[in-house]
Coordinates of C-alpha atoms in Angstrom, one line a residue:
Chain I
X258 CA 18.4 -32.3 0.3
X259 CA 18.4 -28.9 1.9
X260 CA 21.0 -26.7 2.2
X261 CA 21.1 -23.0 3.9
X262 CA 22.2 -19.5 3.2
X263 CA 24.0 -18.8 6.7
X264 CA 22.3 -15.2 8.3
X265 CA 25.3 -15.5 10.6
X266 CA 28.8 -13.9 9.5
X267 CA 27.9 -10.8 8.2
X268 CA 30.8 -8.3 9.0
X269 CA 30.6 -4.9 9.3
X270 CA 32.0 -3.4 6.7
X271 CA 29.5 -5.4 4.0
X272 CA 26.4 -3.8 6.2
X273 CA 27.5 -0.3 5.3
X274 CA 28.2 -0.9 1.6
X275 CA 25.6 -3.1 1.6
X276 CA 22.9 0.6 3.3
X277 CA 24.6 2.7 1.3
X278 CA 24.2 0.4 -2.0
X279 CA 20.8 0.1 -0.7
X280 CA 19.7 3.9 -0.3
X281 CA 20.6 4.3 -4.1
X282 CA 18.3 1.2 -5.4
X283 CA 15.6 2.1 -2.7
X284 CA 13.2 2.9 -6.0
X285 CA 9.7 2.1 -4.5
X286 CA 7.4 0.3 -6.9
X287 CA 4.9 1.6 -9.4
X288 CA 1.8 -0.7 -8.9
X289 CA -1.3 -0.7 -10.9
X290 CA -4.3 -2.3 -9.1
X291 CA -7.2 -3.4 -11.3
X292 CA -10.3 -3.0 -9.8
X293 CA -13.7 -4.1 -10.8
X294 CA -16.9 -3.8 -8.3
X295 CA -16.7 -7.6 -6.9
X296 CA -15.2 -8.6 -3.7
X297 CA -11.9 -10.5 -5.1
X298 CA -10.4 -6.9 -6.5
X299 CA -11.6 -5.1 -3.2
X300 CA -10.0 -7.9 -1.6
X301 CA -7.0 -7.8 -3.9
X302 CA -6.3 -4.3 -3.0
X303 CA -6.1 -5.2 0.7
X304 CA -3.9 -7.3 0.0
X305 CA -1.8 -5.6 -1.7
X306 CA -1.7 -2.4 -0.1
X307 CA -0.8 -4.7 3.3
X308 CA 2.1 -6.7 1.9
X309 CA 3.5 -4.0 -0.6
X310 CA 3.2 -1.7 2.0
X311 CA 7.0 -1.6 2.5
X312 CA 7.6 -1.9 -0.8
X313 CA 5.5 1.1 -2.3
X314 CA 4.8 3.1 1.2
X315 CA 6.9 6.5 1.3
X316 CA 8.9 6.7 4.2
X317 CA 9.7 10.5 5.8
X318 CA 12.4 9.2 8.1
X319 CA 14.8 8.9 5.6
X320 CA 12.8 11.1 3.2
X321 CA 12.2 8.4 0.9
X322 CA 9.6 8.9 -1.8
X323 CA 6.8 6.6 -2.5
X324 CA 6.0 4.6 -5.3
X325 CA 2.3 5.6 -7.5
X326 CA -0.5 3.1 -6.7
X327 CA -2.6 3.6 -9.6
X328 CA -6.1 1.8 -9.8
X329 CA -8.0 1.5 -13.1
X330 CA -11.2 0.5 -13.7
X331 CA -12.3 -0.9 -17.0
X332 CA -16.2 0.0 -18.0
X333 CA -16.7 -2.9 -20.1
X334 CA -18.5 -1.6 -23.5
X335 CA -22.0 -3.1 -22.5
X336 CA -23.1 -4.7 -25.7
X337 CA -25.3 -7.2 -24.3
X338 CA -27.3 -4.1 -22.9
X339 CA -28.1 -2.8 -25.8
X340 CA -32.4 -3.6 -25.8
X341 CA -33.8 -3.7 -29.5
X342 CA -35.3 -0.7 -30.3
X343 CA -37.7 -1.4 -32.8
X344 CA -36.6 -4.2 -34.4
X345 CA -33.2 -2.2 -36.7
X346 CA -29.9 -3.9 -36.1
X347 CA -27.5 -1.2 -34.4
X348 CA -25.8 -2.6 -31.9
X349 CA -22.5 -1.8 -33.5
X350 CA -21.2 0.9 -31.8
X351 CA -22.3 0.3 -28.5
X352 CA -21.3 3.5 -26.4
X353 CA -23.2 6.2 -28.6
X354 CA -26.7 3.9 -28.0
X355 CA -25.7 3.3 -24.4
X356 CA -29.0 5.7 -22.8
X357 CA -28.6 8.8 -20.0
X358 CA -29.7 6.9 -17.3
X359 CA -26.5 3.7 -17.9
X360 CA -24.6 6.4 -18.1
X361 CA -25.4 8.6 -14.9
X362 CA -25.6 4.7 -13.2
X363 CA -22.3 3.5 -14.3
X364 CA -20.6 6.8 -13.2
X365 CA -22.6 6.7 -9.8
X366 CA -21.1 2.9 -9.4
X367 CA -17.7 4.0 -10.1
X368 CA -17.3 6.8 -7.8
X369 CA -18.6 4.5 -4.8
X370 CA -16.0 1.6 -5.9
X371 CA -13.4 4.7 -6.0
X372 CA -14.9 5.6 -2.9
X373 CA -14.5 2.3 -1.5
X374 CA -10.8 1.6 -2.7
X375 CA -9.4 5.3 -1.4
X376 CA -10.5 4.6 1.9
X377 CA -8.9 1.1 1.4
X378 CA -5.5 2.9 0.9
X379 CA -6.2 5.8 3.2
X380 CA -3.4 6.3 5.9
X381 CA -0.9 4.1 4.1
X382 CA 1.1 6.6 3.1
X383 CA 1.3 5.6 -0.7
X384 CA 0.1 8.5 -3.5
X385 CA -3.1 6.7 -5.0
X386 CA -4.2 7.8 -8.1
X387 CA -7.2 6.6 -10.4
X388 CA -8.1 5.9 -14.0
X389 CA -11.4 5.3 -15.5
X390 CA -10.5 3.2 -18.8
X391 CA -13.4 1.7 -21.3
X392 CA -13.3 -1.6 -23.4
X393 CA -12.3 -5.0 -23.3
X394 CA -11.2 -5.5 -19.7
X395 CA -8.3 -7.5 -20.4
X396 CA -7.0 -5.2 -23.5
X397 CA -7.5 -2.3 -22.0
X398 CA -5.8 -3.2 -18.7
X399 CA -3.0 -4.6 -20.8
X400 CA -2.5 -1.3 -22.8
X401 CA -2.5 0.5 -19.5
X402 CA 0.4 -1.0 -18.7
X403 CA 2.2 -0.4 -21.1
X404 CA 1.4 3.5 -21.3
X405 CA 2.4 4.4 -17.8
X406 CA 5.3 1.7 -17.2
X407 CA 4.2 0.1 -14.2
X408 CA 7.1 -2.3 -12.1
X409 CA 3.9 -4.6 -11.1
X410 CA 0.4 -5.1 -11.6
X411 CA -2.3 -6.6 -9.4
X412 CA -5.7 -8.0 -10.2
X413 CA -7.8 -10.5 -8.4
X414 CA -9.1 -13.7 -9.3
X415 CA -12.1 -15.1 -8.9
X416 CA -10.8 -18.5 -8.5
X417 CA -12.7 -20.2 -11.0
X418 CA -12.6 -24.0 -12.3
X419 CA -11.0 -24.4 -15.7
X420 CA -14.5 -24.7 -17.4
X421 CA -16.1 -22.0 -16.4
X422 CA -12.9 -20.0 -17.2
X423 CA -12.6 -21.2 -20.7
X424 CA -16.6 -19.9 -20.9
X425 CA -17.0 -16.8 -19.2
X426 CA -12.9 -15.6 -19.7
X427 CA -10.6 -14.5 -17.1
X428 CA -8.9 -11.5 -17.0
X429 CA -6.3 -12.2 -14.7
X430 CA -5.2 -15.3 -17.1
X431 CA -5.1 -12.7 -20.0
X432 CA -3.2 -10.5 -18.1
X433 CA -1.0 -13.3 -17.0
X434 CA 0.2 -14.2 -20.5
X435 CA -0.3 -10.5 -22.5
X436 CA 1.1 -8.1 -20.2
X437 CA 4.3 -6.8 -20.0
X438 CA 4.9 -6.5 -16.8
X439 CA 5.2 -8.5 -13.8
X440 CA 1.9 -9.8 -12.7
X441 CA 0.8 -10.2 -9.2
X442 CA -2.5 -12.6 -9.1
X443 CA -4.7 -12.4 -5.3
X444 CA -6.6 -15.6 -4.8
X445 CA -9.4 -15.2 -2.9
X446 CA -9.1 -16.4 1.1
X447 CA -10.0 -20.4 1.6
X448 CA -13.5 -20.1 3.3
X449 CA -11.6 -22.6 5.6
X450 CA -9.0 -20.9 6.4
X451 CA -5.9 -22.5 8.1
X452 CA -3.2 -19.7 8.2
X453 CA -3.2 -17.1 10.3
X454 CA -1.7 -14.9 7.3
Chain K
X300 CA 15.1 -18.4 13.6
X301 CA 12.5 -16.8 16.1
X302 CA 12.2 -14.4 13.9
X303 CA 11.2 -15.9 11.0
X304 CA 7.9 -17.0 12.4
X305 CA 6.6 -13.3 12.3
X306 CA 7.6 -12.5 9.2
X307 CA 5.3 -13.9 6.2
X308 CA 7.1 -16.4 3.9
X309 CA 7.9 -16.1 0.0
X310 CA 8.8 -18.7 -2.1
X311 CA 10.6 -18.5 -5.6
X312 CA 10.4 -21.1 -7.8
X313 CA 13.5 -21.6 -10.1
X314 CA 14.6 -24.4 -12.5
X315 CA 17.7 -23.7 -15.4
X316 CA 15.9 -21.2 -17.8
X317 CA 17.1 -17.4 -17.8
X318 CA 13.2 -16.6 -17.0
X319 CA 13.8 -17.8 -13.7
X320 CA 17.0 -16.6 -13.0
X321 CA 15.6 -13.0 -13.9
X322 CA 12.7 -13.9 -11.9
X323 CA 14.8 -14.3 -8.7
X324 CA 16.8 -11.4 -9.9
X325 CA 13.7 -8.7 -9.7
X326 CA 12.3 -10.5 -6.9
X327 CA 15.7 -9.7 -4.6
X328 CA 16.2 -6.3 -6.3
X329 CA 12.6 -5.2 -5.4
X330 CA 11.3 -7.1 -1.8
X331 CA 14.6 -8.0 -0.2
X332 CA 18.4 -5.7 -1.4
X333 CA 16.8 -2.1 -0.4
X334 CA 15.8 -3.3 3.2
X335 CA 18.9 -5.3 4.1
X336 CA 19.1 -6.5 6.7
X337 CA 15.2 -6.5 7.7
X338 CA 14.1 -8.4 5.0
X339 CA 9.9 -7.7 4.9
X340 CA 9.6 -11.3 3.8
X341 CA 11.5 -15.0 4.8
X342 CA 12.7 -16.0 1.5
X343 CA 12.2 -19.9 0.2
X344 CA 13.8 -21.0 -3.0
X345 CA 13.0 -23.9 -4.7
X346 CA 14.4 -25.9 -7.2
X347 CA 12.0 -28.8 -8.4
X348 CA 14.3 -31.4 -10.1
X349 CA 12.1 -33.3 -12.7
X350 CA 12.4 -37.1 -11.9
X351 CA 14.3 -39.3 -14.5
X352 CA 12.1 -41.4 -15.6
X353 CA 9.4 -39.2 -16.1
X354 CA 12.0 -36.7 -18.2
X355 CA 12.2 -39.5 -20.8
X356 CA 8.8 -40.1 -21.6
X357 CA 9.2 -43.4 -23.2
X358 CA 9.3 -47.2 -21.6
X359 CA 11.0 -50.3 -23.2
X360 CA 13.8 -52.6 -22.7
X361 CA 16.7 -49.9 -23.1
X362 CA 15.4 -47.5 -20.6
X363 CA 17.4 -49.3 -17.6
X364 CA 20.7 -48.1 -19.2
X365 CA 19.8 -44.5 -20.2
X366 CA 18.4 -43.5 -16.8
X367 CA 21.7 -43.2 -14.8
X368 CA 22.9 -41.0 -17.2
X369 CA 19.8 -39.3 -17.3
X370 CA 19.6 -38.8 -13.6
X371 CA 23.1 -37.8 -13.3
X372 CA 22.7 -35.1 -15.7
X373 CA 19.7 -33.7 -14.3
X374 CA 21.7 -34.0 -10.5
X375 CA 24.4 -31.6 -12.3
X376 CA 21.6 -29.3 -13.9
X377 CA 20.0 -28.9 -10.3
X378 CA 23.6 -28.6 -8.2
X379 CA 24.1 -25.3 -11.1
X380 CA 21.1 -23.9 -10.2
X381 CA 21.2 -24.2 -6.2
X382 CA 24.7 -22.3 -7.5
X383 CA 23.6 -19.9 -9.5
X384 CA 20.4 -19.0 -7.2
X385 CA 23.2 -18.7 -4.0
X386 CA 25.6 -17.0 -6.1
X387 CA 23.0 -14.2 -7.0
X388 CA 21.6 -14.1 -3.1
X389 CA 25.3 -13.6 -2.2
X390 CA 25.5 -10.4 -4.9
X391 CA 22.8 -8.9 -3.6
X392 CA 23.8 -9.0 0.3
X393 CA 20.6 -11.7 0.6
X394 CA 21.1 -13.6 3.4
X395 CA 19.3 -15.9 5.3
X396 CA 17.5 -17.3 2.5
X397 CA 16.8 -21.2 2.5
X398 CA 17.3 -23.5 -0.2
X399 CA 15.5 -26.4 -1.3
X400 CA 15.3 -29.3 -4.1
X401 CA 12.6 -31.6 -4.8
X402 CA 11.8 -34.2 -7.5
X403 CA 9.1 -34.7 -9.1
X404 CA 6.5 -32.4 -11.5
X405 CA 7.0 -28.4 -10.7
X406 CA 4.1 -27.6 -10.4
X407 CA 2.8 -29.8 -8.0
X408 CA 6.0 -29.1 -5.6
X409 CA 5.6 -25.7 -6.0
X410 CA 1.9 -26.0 -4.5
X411 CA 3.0 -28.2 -1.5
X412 CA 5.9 -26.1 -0.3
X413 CA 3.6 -23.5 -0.7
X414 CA 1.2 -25.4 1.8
X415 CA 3.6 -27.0 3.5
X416 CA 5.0 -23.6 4.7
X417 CA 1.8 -21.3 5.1
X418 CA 3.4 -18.6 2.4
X419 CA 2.0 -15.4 1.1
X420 CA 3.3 -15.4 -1.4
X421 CA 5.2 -17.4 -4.5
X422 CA 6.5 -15.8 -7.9
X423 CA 7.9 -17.7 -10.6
X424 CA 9.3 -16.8 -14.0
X425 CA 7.2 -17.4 -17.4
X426 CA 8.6 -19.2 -20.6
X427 CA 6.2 -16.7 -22.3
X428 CA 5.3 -19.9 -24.6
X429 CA 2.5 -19.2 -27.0
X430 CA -1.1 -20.6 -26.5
X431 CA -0.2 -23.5 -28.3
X432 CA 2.8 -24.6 -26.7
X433 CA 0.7 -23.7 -23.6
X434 CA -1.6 -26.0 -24.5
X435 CA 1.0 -29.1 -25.2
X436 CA 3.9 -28.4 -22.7
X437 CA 1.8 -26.8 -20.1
X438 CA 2.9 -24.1 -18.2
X439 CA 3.5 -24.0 -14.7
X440 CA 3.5 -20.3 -13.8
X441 CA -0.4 -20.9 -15.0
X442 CA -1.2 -24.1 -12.8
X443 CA 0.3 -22.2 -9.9
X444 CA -1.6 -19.3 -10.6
X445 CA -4.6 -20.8 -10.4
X446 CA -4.3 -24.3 -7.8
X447 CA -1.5 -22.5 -5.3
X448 CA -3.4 -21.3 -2.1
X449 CA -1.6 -18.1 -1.8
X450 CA -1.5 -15.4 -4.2
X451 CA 1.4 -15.7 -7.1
X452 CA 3.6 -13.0 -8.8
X453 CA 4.6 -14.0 -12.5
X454 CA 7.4 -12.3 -13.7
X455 CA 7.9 -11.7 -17.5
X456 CA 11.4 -11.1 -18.5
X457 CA 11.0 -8.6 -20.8
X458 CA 11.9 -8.9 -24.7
X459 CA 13.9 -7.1 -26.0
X460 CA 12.8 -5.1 -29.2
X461 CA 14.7 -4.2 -32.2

C-alpha cells in the first residue's frame, strides 16, 4: 500500500512563509565527531562532514552562521600497559605510572590523528574544534555530550559480529543507549560495494 | 521525479510510540524545514505494520476468531500513523516525501527498504528500554544499527527531569 505526499500544489504564498519561517529555525547543528586512530572514525568523519555538510556548513550568502564540529578523542587509561616493575602490585592508578616516553608517544599519535581529521574538514566551511578527553571511551564520550549540548553525535563502527562485541565492547552500542543525544552510527563501506553513494 | 535520483535517500522508520513521532519531528526540523524547498535528502517514511498472527504469540483452537479483530486493529493503528506522519510533513511545509507500510517484523523491513532503495541514511526513534527489556523485547533501533547497510541516526527523545 503506498501512498504519496504530492510535491505538486505548492502556492505561492506558503513558499514565502514557509523561507521566512525557515530563516528563523535555520540553527545549524552542533556535531561532536568521536575519533579514535582506526579507519572507521576517519571514515566516519568523511562521512559526516559530506552529508551534514548542509546541515552544519556556514553559509556567507545569506550570512548564515555555522554550526561547531567538535572532535574528541578519548586516551583510554592504558592499564594493560602497565609492565610489573619489580614484582609490587600498583597498577591502580594507572596515569601517574604511565612512563615519559607513552606519554610523548601518545601525544605525538594524537596530533597526527588531529592532523589527519583537520585536513579532513578543511575547506568545508564548518568551525572544527578539538578536545583531548581521557578514560573510559564510552563514559567519557558520553559525559562530553552532555557538557557542551551537542544536537548530534557521530562515531564509527567497526562493524563487528555480536560475539566479538559482547567480548571486546563497543562504544558506539554504549553511546547508542547512554547518551543523551541523538546518535548518528557510520558503518563501514561493503568491500563489495553496490551503491554508487 | 528526475530529481530525486541525485539526491541521496533517507528513510525514517516510525510505528505508534511518541519516540517515533519525535524522531520524525527532529529529523524534519533539522535536514528538511530550513531548506524548503531543496530538500538535501529524498525523504522515505516507513511504517512497518506487525503481522497479526505474529502480534499474538500464542497458537490453539481460538486463534481463528481473535485474528480479524486483531488485524483490524492493527490496520487502524497503522492508517493513524501514515496520519499522523503526513499531518506533521504537512506542518512543516515537507513535501514530496513518500509513504510506505509493510508487514511483518520492523527490523527486518527496515533493512530491506533500506537495500531496496540504496539509502544513506535511516534514523529511528529509541524506546530507551533498559538492558533487560533489551534483552527480552529486543530493540530495533539496535538490530538496525548494526545489520542495516547504511549508516543510522537514533534519536533519543529526551526525558524530562524534575
Amino acid at each position: 500500500m503506498e501512498t504519496y505526499v504530492d510535491a505538486t500544489g505548492v502556492d505561492t504564498a506558503a513558499t514565502t512563509t514557509t523561507e521566512t519561517m525557515g530563516k528563523q529555525n535555520k540553527k545549524k547543528l552542533n556535531v561532536m565527531v568521536a575519533m579514535d586512530e582506526s579507519k572507521n572514525s576517519f571514515y566516519a568523519l568523511e562521512w559526516a562532514v559530506e552529508h551534514l555538510r548542509d546541515v552544519i556548513s556556514a553559509e556567507p550568502e545569506t550570512d548564515q552562521p555555522g554550526g561547531l564540529l567538535t572532535l574528541v578523542h578519548v586516551h583510554p587509561t592504558y592499564l594493560q600497559y602497565i609492565y610489573p616493575s619489580g614484582g609490587t602490585a600498583s597498577a591502580v592508578y594507572a596515569t601517574d605510572s604511565v612512563p615519559e616516553s607513552m606519554k610523548k608517544a601518545r601525544e605525538e599519535s594524537t596530533a597526527k590523528l588531529f592532523t589527519r581529521s583537520l585536513e579532513i574538514c578543511r575547506g568545508k566551511m564548518v568551525k572544527t574544534e578539538t578536545m583531548i578527553l581521557e578514560g573510559d571511551p564510552k563514559e567519557m564520550i558520553c559525559q562530553a555530550v552532555e557538557q557542551t549540548h551537542v544536537d548530534l553525535l557521530v562515531v564509527g563502527s567497526r562493524g563487528l559480529g555480536m560475539i566479538k562485541r559482547a567480548f571486546l565492547g563497543s562504544v558506539s552500542d554504549y553511546c547508542a543507549q547512554h547518551a543523551k543525544c541523538p546518535i548518528l552510527i557510520v558503518r563501514p563501506p561493503r568491500e563489495t560495494s553496490t551503491t554508487s553513494k | 521525479m528526475a530529481t530525486g535520483d541525485e539526491k541521496p535517500v533517507m528513510v525514517v522508520g516510525v510505528d505508534e510510540s511518541e519516540q517515533s513521532i519525535y524522531a520524525l519531528e527532529w529529523t524534519l526540523d533539522r535536514f528538511f524545514a530550513p531548506y524548503a524547498p531543496n530538500f538535501p535528502f529524498k525523504l522515505l517514511i516507513i511504517h512497518a505494520k506487525p503481522n497479526a498472527v505474529s502480534a499474538l504469540g500464542f497458537a490453539g483452537p481460538g486463534i481463528v476468531e481473535v485474528v480479524p479483530h486483531v488485524d483490524a486493529d492493527l490496520k487502524h493503528t497503522a492508517a493513524k500513523v501514515v496520519d499522523k506522519a503526513k499531518g506533521i510533513c504537512e506542518s512543516k511545509s515537507v513535501h514530496g516525501a513518500m509513504m510506505e507500510v509493510f508487514e511483518g517484523d520492523a527490523r527486518n523491513i527496515l533493512c530491506e527498504v533500506v537495500d531496496k532503495h540504496h539509502a544513506s541514511l535511516l534514523v529511528v526513534g529509541s524506546h530507551g528500554h533498559g538492558a533487560i527489556k533489551r534483552a527480552v523485547i529486543g530493540s530495533v533501533s539496535d538490530y538496525c544499527a548494526h545489520h542495516a547497510h547504511c549508516s543510522v541516526i537514533i534519536v533519543k527523545k529526551p526525558k524530562i527531569k524534575l
